[in-house]
Short mmCIF file of C-alpha atoms in Angstrom, two decimals:
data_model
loop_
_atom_site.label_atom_id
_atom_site.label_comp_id
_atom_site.label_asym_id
_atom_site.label_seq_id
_atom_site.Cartn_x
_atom_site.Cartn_y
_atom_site.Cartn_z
CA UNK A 1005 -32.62 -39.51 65.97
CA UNK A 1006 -32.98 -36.70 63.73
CA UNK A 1007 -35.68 -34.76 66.21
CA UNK A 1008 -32.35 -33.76 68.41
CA UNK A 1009 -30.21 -32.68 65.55
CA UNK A 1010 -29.44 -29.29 63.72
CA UNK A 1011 -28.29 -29.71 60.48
CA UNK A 1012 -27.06 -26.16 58.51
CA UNK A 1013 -25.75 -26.11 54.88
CA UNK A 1014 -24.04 -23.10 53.69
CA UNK A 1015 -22.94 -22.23 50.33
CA UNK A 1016 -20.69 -18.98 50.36
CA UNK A 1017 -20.21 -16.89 46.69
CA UNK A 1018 -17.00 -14.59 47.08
CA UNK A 1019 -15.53 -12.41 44.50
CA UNK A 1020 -11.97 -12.84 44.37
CA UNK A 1021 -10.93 -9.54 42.80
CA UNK A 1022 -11.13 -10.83 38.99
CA UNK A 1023 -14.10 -12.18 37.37
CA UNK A 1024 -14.19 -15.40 39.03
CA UNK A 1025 -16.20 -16.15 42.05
CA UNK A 1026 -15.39 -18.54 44.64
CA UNK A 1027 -17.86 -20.92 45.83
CA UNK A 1028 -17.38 -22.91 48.92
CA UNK A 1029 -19.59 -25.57 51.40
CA UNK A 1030 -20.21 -26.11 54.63
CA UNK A 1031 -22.20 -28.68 55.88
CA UNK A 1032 -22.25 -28.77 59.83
CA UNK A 1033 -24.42 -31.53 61.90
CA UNK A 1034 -24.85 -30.99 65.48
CA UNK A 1035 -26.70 -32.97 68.58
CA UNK A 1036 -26.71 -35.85 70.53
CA UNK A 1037 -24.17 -38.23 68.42
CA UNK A 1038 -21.54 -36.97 70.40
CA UNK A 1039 -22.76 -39.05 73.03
CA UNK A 1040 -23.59 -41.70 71.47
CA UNK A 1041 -20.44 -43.55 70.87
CA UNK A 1042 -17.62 -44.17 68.25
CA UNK A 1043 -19.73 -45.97 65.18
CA UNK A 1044 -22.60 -43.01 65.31
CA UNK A 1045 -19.67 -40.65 65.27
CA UNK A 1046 -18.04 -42.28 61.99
CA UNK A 1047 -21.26 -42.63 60.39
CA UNK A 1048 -21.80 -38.58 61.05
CA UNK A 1049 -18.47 -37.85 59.54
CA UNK A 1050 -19.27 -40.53 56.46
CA UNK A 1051 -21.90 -38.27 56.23
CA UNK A 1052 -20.33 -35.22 55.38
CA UNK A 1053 -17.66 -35.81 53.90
CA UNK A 1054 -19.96 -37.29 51.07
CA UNK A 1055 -22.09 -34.10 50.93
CA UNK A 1056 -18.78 -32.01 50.59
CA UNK A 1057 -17.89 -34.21 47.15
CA UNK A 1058 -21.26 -34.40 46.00
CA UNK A 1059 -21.23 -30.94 46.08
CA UNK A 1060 -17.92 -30.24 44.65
CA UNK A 1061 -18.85 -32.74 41.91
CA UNK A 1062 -21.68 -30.99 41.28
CA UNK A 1063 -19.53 -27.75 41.10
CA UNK A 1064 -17.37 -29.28 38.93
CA UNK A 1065 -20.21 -31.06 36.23
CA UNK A 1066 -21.90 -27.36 36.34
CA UNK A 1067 -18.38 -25.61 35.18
CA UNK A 1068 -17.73 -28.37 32.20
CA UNK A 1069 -20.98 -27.44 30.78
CA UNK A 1070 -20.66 -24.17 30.93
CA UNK A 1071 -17.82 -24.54 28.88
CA UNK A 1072 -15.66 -23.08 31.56
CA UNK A 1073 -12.77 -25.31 30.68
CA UNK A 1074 -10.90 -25.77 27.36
CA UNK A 1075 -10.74 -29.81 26.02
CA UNK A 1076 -7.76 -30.32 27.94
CA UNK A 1077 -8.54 -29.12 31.08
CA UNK A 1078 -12.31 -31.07 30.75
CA UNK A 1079 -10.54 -34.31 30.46
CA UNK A 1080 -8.57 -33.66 33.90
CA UNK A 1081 -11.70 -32.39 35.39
CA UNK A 1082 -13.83 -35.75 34.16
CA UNK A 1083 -10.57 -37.57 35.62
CA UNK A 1084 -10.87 -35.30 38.70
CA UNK A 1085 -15.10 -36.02 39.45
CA UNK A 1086 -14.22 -39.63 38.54
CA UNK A 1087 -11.83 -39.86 41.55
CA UNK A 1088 -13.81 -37.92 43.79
CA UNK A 1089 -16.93 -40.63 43.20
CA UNK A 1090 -14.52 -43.41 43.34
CA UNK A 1091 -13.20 -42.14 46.90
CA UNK A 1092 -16.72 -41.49 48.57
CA UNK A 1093 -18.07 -45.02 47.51
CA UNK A 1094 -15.17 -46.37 49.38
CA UNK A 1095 -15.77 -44.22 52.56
CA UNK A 1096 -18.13 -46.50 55.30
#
């Protein structure tokens, strides 16, 4: 199935005026699933929606050890990448 399908990932780095950059995702899948019926449909969107947290979480894990985030804030984000993980193992 994957000889009829495009798949494009794009990261985008934007300065927002200050130091910080902003860094954001897309992941688009195109082709013949559209055709194919409900269950390839959901399995497409499954699909993405997991690379989009993976790659938040890995955002995230690459910010705490750059020390980005005082102790506080580290323990919210750990809270944060736990719920994220928690939520895409119960997507299917």
């Amino acid at each position: 199935m994957a000889n009829n399908q495009l798949f494009s990932k794009t990261i985008w780095f934007k300065d927002n005026g200050s130091n910080l950059v902003h860094i954001k995702f897309h992941d688009f899948v195109k082709g013949d699933t559209s055709i194919m019926g409900f269950f390839e449909r959901h399995i497409l969107s499954v699909y993405i929606k997991r690379q989009v947290i993976a790659f938040n979480v890995q955002v995230l894990k690459a910010k705490l050890r750059l020390n980005l985030y005082n102790e506080k804030s580290a323990n919210a984000v750990n809270r944060k990448i736990t719920r994220m993980l928690e939520y895409s193992k119960q997507l299917y």
